JSON list of C-alpha atoms in Angstrom, two decimals:
[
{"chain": "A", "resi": 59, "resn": "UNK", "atom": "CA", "xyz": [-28.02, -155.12, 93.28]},
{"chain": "A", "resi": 60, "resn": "UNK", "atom": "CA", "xyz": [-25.34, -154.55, 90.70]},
{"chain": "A", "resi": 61, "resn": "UNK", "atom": "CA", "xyz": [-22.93, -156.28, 88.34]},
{"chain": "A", "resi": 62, "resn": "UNK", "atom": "CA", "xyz": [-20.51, -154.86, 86.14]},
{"chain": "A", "resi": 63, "resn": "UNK", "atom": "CA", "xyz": [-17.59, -156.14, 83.92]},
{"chain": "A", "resi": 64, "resn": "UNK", "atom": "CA", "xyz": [-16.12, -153.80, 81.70]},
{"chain": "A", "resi": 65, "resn": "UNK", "atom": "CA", "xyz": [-13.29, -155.39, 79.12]},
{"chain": "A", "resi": 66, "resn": "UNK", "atom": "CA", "xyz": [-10.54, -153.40, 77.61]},
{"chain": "A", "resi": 67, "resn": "UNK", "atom": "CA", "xyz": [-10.30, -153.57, 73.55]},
{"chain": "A", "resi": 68, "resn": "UNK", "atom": "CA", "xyz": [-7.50, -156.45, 73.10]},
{"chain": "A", "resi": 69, "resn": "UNK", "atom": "CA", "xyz": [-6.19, -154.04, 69.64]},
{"chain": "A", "resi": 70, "resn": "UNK", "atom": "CA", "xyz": [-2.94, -154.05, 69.06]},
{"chain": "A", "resi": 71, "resn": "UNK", "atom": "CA", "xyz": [-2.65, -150.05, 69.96]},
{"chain": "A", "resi": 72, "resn": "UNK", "atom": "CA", "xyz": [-4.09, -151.29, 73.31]},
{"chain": "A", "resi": 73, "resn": "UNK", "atom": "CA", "xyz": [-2.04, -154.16, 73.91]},
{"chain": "A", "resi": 74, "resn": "UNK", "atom": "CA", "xyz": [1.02, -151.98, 73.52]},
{"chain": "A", "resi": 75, "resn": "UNK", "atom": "CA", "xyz": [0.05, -148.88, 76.10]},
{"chain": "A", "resi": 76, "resn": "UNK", "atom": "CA", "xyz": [1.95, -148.94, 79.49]},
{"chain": "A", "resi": 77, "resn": "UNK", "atom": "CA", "xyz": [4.10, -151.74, 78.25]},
{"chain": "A", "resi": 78, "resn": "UNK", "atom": "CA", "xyz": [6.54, -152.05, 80.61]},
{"chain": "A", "resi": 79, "resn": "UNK", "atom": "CA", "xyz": [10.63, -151.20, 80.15]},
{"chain": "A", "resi": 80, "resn": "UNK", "atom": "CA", "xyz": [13.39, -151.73, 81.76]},
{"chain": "A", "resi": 81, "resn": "UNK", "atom": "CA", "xyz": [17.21, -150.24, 81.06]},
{"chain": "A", "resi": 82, "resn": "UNK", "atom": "CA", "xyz": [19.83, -152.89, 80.89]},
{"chain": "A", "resi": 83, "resn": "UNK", "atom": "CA", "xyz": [22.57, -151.74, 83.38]},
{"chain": "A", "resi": 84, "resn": "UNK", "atom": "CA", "xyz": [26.32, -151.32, 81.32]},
{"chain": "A", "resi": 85, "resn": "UNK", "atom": "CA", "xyz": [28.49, -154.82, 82.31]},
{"chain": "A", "resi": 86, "resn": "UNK", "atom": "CA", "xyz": [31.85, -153.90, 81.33]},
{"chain": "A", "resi": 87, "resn": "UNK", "atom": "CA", "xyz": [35.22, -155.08, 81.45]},
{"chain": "A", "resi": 88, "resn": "UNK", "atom": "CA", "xyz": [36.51, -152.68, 84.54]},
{"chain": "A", "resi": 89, "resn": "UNK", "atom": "CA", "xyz": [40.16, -152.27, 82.35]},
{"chain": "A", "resi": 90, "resn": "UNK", "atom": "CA", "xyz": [39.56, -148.34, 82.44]},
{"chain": "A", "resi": 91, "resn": "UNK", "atom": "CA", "xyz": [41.30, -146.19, 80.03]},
{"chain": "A", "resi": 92, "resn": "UNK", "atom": "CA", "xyz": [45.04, -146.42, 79.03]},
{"chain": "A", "resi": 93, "resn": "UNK", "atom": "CA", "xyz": [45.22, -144.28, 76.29]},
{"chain": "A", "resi": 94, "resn": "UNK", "atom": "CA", "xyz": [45.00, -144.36, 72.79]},
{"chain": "A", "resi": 95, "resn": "UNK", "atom": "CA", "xyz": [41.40, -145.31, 71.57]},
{"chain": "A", "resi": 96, "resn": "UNK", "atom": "CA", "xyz": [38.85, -145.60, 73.71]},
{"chain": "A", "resi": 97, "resn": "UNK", "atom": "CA", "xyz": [37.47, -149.00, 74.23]},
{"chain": "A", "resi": 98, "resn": "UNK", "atom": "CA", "xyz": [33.57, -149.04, 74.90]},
{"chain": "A", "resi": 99, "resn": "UNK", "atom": "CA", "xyz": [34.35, -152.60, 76.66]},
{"chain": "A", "resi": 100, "resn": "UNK", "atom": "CA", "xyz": [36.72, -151.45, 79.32]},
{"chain": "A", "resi": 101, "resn": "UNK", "atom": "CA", "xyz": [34.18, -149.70, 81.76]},
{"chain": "A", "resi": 102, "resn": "UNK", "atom": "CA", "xyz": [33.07, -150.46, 85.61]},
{"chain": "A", "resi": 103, "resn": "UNK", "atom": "CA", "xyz": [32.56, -154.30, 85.98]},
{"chain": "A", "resi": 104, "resn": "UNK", "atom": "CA", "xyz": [29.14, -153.52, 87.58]},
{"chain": "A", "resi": 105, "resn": "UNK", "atom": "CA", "xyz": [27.85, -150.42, 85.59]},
{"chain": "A", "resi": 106, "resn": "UNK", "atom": "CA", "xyz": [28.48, -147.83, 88.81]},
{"chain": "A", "resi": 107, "resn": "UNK", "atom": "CA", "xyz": [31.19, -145.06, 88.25]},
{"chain": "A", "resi": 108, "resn": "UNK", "atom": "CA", "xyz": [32.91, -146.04, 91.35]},
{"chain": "A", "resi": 109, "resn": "UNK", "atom": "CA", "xyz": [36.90, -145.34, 91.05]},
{"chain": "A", "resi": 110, "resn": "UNK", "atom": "CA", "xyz": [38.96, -142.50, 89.78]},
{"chain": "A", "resi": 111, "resn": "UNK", "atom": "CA", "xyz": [39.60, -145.05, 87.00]},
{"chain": "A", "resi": 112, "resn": "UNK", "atom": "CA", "xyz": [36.15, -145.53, 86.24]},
{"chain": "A", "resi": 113, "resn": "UNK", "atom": "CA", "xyz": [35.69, -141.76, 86.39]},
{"chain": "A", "resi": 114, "resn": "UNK", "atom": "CA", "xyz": [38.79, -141.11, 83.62]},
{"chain": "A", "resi": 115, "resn": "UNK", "atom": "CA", "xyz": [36.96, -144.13, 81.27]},
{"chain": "A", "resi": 116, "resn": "UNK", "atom": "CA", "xyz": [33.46, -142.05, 81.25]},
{"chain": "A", "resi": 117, "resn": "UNK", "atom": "CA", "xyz": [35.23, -138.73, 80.09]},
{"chain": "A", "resi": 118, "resn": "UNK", "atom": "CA", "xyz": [37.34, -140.50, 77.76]},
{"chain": "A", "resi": 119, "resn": "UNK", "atom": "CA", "xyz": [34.60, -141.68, 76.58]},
{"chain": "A", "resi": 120, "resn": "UNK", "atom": "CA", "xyz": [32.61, -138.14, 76.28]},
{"chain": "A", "resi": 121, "resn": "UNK", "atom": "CA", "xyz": [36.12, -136.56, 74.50]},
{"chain": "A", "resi": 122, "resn": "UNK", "atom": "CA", "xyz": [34.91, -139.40, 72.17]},
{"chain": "A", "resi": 123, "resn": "UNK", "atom": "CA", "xyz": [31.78, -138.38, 71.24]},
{"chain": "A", "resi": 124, "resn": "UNK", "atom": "CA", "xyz": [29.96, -140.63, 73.44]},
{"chain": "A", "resi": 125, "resn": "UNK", "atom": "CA", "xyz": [27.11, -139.40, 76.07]},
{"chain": "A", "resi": 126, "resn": "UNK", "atom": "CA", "xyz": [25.18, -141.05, 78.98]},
{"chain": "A", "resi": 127, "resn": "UNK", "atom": "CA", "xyz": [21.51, -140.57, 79.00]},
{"chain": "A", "resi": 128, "resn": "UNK", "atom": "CA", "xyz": [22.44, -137.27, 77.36]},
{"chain": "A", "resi": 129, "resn": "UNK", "atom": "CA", "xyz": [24.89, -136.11, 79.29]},
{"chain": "A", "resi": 130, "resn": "UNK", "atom": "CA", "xyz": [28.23, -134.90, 77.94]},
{"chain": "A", "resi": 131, "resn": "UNK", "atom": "CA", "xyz": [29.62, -133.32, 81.50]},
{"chain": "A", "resi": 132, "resn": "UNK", "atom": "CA", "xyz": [31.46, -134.94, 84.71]},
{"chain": "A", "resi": 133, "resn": "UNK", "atom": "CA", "xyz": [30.38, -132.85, 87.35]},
{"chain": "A", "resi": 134, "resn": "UNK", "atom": "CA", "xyz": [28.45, -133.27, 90.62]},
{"chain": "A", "resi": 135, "resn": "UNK", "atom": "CA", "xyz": [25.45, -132.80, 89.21]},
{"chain": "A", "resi": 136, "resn": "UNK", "atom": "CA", "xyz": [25.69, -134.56, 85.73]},
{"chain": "A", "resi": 137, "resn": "UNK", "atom": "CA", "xyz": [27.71, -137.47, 85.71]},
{"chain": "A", "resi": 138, "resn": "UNK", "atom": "CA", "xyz": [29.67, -138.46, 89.02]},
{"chain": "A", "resi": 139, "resn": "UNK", "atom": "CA", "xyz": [30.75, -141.11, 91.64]},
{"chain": "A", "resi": 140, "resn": "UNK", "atom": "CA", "xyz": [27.66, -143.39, 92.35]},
{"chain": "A", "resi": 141, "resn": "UNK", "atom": "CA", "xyz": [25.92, -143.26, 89.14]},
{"chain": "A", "resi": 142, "resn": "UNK", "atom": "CA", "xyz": [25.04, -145.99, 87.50]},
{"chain": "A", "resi": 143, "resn": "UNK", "atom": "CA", "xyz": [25.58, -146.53, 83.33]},
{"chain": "A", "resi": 144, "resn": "UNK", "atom": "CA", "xyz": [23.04, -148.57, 81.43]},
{"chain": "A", "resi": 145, "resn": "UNK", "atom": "CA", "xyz": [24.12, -149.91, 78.26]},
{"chain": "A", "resi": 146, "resn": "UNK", "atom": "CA", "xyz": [23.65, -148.59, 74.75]},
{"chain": "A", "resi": 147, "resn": "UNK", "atom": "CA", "xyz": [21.34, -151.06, 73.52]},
{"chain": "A", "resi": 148, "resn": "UNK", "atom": "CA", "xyz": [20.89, -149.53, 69.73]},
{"chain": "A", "resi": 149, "resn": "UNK", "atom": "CA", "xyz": [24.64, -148.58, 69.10]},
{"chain": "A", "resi": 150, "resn": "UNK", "atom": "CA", "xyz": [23.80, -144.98, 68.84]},
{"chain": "A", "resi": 151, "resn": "UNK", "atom": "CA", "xyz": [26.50, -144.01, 70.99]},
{"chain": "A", "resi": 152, "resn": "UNK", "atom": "CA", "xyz": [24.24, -142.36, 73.60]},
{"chain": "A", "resi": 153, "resn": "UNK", "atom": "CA", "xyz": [24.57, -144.81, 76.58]},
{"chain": "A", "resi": 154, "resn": "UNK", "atom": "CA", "xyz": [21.02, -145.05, 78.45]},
{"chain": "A", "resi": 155, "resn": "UNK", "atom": "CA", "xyz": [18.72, -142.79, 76.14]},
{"chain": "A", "resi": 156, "resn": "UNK", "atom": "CA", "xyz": [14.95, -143.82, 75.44]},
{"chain": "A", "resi": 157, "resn": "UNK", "atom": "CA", "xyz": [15.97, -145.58, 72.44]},
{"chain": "A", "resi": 158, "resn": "UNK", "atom": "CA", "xyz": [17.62, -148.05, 74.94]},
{"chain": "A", "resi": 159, "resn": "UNK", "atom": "CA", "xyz": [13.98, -149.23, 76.55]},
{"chain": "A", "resi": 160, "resn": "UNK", "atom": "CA", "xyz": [14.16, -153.45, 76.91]},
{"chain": "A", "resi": 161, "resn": "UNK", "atom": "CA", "xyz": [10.87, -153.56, 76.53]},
{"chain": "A", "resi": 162, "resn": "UNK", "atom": "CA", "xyz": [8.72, -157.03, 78.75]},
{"chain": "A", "resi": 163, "resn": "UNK", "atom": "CA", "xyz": [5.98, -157.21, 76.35]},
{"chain": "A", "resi": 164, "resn": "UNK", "atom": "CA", "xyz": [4.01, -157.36, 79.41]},
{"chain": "A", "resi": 165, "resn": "UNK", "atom": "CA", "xyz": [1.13, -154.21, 80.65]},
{"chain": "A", "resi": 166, "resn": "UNK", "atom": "CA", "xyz": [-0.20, -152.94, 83.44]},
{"chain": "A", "resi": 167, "resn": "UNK", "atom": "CA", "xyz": [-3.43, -152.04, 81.97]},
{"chain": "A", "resi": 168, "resn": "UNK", "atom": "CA", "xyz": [-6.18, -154.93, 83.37]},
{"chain": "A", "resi": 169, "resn": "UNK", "atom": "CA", "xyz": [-7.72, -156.59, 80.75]},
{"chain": "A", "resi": 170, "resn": "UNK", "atom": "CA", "xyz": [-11.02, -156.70, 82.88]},
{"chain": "A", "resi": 171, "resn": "UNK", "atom": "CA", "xyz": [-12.46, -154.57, 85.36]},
{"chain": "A", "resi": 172, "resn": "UNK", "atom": "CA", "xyz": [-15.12, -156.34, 87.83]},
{"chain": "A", "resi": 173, "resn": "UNK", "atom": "CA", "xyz": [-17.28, -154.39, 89.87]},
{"chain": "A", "resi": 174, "resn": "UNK", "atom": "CA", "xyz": [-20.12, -155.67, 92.22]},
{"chain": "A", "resi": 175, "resn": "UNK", "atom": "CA", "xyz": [-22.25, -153.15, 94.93]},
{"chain": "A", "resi": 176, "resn": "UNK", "atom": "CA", "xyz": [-24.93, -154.60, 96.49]},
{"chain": "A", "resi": 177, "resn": "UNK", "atom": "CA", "xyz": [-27.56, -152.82, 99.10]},
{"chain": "A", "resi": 178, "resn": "UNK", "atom": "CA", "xyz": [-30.14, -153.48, 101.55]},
{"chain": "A", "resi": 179, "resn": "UNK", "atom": "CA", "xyz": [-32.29, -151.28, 103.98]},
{"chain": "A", "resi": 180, "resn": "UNK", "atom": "CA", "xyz": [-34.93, -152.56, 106.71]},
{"chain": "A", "resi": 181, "resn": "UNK", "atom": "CA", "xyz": [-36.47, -149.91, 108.93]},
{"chain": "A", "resi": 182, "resn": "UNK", "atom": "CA", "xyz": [-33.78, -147.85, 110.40]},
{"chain": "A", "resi": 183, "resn": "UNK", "atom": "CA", "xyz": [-30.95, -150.12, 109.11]},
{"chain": "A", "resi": 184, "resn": "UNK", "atom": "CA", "xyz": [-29.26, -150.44, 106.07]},
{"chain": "A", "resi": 185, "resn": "UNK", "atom": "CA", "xyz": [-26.40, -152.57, 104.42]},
{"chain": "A", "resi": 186, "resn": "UNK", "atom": "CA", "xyz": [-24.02, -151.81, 101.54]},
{"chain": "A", "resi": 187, "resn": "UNK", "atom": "CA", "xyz": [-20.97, -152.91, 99.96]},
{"chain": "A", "resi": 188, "resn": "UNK", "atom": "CA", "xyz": [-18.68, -152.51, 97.25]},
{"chain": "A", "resi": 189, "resn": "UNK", "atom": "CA", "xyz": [-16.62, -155.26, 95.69]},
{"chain": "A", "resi": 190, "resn": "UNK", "atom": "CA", "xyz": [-14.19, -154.34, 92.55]},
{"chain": "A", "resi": 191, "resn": "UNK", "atom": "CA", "xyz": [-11.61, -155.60, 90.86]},
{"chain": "A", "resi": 192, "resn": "UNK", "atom": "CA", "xyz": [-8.96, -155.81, 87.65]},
{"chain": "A", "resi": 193, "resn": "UNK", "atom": "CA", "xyz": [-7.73, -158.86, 85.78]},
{"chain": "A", "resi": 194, "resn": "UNK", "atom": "CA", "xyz": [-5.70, -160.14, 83.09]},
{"chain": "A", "resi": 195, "resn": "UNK", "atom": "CA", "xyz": [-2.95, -157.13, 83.63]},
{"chain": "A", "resi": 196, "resn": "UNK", "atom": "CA", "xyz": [0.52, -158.19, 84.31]},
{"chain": "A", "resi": 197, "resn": "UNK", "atom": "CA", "xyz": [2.16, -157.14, 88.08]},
{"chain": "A", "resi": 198, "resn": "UNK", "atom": "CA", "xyz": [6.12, -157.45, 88.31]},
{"chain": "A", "resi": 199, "resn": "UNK", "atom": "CA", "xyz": [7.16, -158.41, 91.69]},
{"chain": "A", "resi": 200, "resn": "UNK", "atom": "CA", "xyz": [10.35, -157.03, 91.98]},
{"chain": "A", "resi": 201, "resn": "UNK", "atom": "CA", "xyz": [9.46, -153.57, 91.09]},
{"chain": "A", "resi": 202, "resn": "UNK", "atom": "CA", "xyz": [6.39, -151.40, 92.30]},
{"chain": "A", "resi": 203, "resn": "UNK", "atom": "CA", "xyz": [5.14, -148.34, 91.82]},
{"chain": "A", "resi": 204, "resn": "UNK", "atom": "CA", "xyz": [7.00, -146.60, 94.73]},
{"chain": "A", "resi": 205, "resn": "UNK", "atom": "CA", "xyz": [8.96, -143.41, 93.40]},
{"chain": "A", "resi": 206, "resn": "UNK", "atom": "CA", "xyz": [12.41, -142.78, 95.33]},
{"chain": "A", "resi": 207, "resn": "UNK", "atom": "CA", "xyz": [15.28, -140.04, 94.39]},
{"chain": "A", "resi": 208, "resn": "UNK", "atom": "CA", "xyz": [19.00, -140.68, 93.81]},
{"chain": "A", "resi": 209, "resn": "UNK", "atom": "CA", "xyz": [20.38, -140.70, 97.52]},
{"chain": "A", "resi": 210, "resn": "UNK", "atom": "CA", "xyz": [23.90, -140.14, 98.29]},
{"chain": "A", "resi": 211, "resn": "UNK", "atom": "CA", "xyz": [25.81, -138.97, 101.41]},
{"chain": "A", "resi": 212, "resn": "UNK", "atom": "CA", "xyz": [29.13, -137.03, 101.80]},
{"chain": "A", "resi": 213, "resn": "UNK", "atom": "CA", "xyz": [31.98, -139.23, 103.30]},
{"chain": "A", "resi": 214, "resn": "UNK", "atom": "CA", "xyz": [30.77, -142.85, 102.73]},
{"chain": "A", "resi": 215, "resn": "UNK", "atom": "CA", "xyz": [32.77, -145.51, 101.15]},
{"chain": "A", "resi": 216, "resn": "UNK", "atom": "CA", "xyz": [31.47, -145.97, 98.01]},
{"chain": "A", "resi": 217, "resn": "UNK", "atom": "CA", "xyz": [31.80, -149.63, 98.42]},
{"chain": "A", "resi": 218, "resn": "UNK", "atom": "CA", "xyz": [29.27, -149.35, 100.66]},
{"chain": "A", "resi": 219, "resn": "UNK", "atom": "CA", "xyz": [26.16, -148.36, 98.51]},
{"chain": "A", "resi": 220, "resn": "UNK", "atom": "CA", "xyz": [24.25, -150.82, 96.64]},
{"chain": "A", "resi": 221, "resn": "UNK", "atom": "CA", "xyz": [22.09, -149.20, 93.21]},
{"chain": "A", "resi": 222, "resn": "UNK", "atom": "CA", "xyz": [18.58, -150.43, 92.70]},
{"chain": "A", "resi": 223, "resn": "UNK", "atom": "CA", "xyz": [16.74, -149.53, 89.89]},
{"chain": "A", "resi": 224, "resn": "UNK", "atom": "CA", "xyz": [12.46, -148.75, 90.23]},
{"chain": "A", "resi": 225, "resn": "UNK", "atom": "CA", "xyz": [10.94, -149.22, 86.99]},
{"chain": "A", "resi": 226, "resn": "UNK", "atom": "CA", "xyz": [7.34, -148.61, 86.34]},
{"chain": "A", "resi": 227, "resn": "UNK", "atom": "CA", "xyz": [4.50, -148.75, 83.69]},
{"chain": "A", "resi": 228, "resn": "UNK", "atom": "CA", "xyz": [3.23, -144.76, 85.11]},
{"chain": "A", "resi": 229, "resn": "UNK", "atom": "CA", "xyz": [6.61, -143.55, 86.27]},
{"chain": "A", "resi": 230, "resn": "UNK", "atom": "CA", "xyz": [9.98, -142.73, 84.93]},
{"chain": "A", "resi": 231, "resn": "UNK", "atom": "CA", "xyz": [12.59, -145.25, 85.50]},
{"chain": "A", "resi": 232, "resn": "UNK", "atom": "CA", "xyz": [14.83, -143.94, 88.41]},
{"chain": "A", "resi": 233, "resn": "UNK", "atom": "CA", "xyz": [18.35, -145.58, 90.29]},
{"chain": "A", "resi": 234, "resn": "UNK", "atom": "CA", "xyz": [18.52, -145.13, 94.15]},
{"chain": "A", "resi": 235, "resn": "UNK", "atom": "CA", "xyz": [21.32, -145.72, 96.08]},
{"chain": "A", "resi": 236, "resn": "UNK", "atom": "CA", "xyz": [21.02, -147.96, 99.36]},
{"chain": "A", "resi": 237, "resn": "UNK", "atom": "CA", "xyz": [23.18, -148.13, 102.33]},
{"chain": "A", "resi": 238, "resn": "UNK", "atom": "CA", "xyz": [24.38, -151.96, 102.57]},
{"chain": "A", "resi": 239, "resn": "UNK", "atom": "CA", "xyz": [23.82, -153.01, 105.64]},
{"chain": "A", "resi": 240, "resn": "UNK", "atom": "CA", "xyz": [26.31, -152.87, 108.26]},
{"chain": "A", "resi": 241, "resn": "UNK", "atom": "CA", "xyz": [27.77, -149.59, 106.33]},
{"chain": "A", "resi": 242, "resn": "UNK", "atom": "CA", "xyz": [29.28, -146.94, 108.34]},
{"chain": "A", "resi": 243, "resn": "UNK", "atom": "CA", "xyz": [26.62, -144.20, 107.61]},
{"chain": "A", "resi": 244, "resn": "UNK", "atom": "CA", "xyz": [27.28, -140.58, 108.75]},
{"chain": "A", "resi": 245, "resn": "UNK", "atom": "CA", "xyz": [24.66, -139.07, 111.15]}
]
């Protein structure tokens, strides 16, 4: 029989590895751009390019000098219909970059580690089990560790798609699109 409880080093290098982010999603106005200056207020309400309007605001915007998570195109595959903008947290003008993290102050990485196997034999029969466990780490709820893709679909409303955003302490931070339901979906 076995005990074993292993405890992470509670340093301050330690307590900040696999802190866990998240990108705060652009909130803007939804005025678009009317010409003249560009205002950095006036974008989609919700943060999702999802109107010609909100489409002529993001490249009057890149004319500007601006970029979104490094992008400096409108095309299909840079900057387009569906995408979601997260705000420029650290004025750089680079909306959505790394140096726009919202940090929790919160890890994943268990401040314990508990494990317990235990074994017994008697003639021709044995017994064995395992027991482990972590502790003192910090789980969010709302987001797990599940990886998903952008999804999109030719000829849906865009009205129709809701963004979610998966953050996590192991992956990179990633926006999926999801059908709301009751949306006509193409087969």
């Amino acid at each position: 029989m076995c005990l074993n409880l292993v405890s992470e080093a509670t340093s301050a290098k330690a307590a900040n590895s696999g802190e866990t982010y998240m990108y705060k999603v652009y909130r803007g106005s939804g005025e678009g751009y009317t010409g003249g200056a560009v205002d950095i207020h006036a974008g989609p309400k919700d943060g999702m390019i999802r109107t010609k309007e909100d489409m002529v605001w993001v490249q009057a915007m890149i004319d500007s000098g601006y970029s979104f998570g490094g992008m400096k195109t409108v095309a299909k595959d840079q900057l387009w219909y569906g995408d979601i903008l997260y705000a420029d947290s650290n004025g750089d003008m680079n909306y959505g970059d790394t140096n726009d993290r919202d940090f929790s102050g919160h890890t994943g990485v268990p401040k314990f580690n508990l494990g317990f196997n235990c074994a017994f034999s008697y003639k021709n029969i044995d017994f064995s089990m395992l027991w482990s466990g972590a502790f003192g780490h910090y789980l969010n709820p709302e987001y797990g560790l599940l990886q998903l893709d952008t999804w999109s679909a030719t000829d849906m409303a865009l009205s129709s798609i809701l963004p979610i955003t998966i953050t996590s302490s192991i992956l990179p931070t990633r926006t999926i699109r999801v059908p709301i339901s009751g949306a006509n979906i193409p087969a």
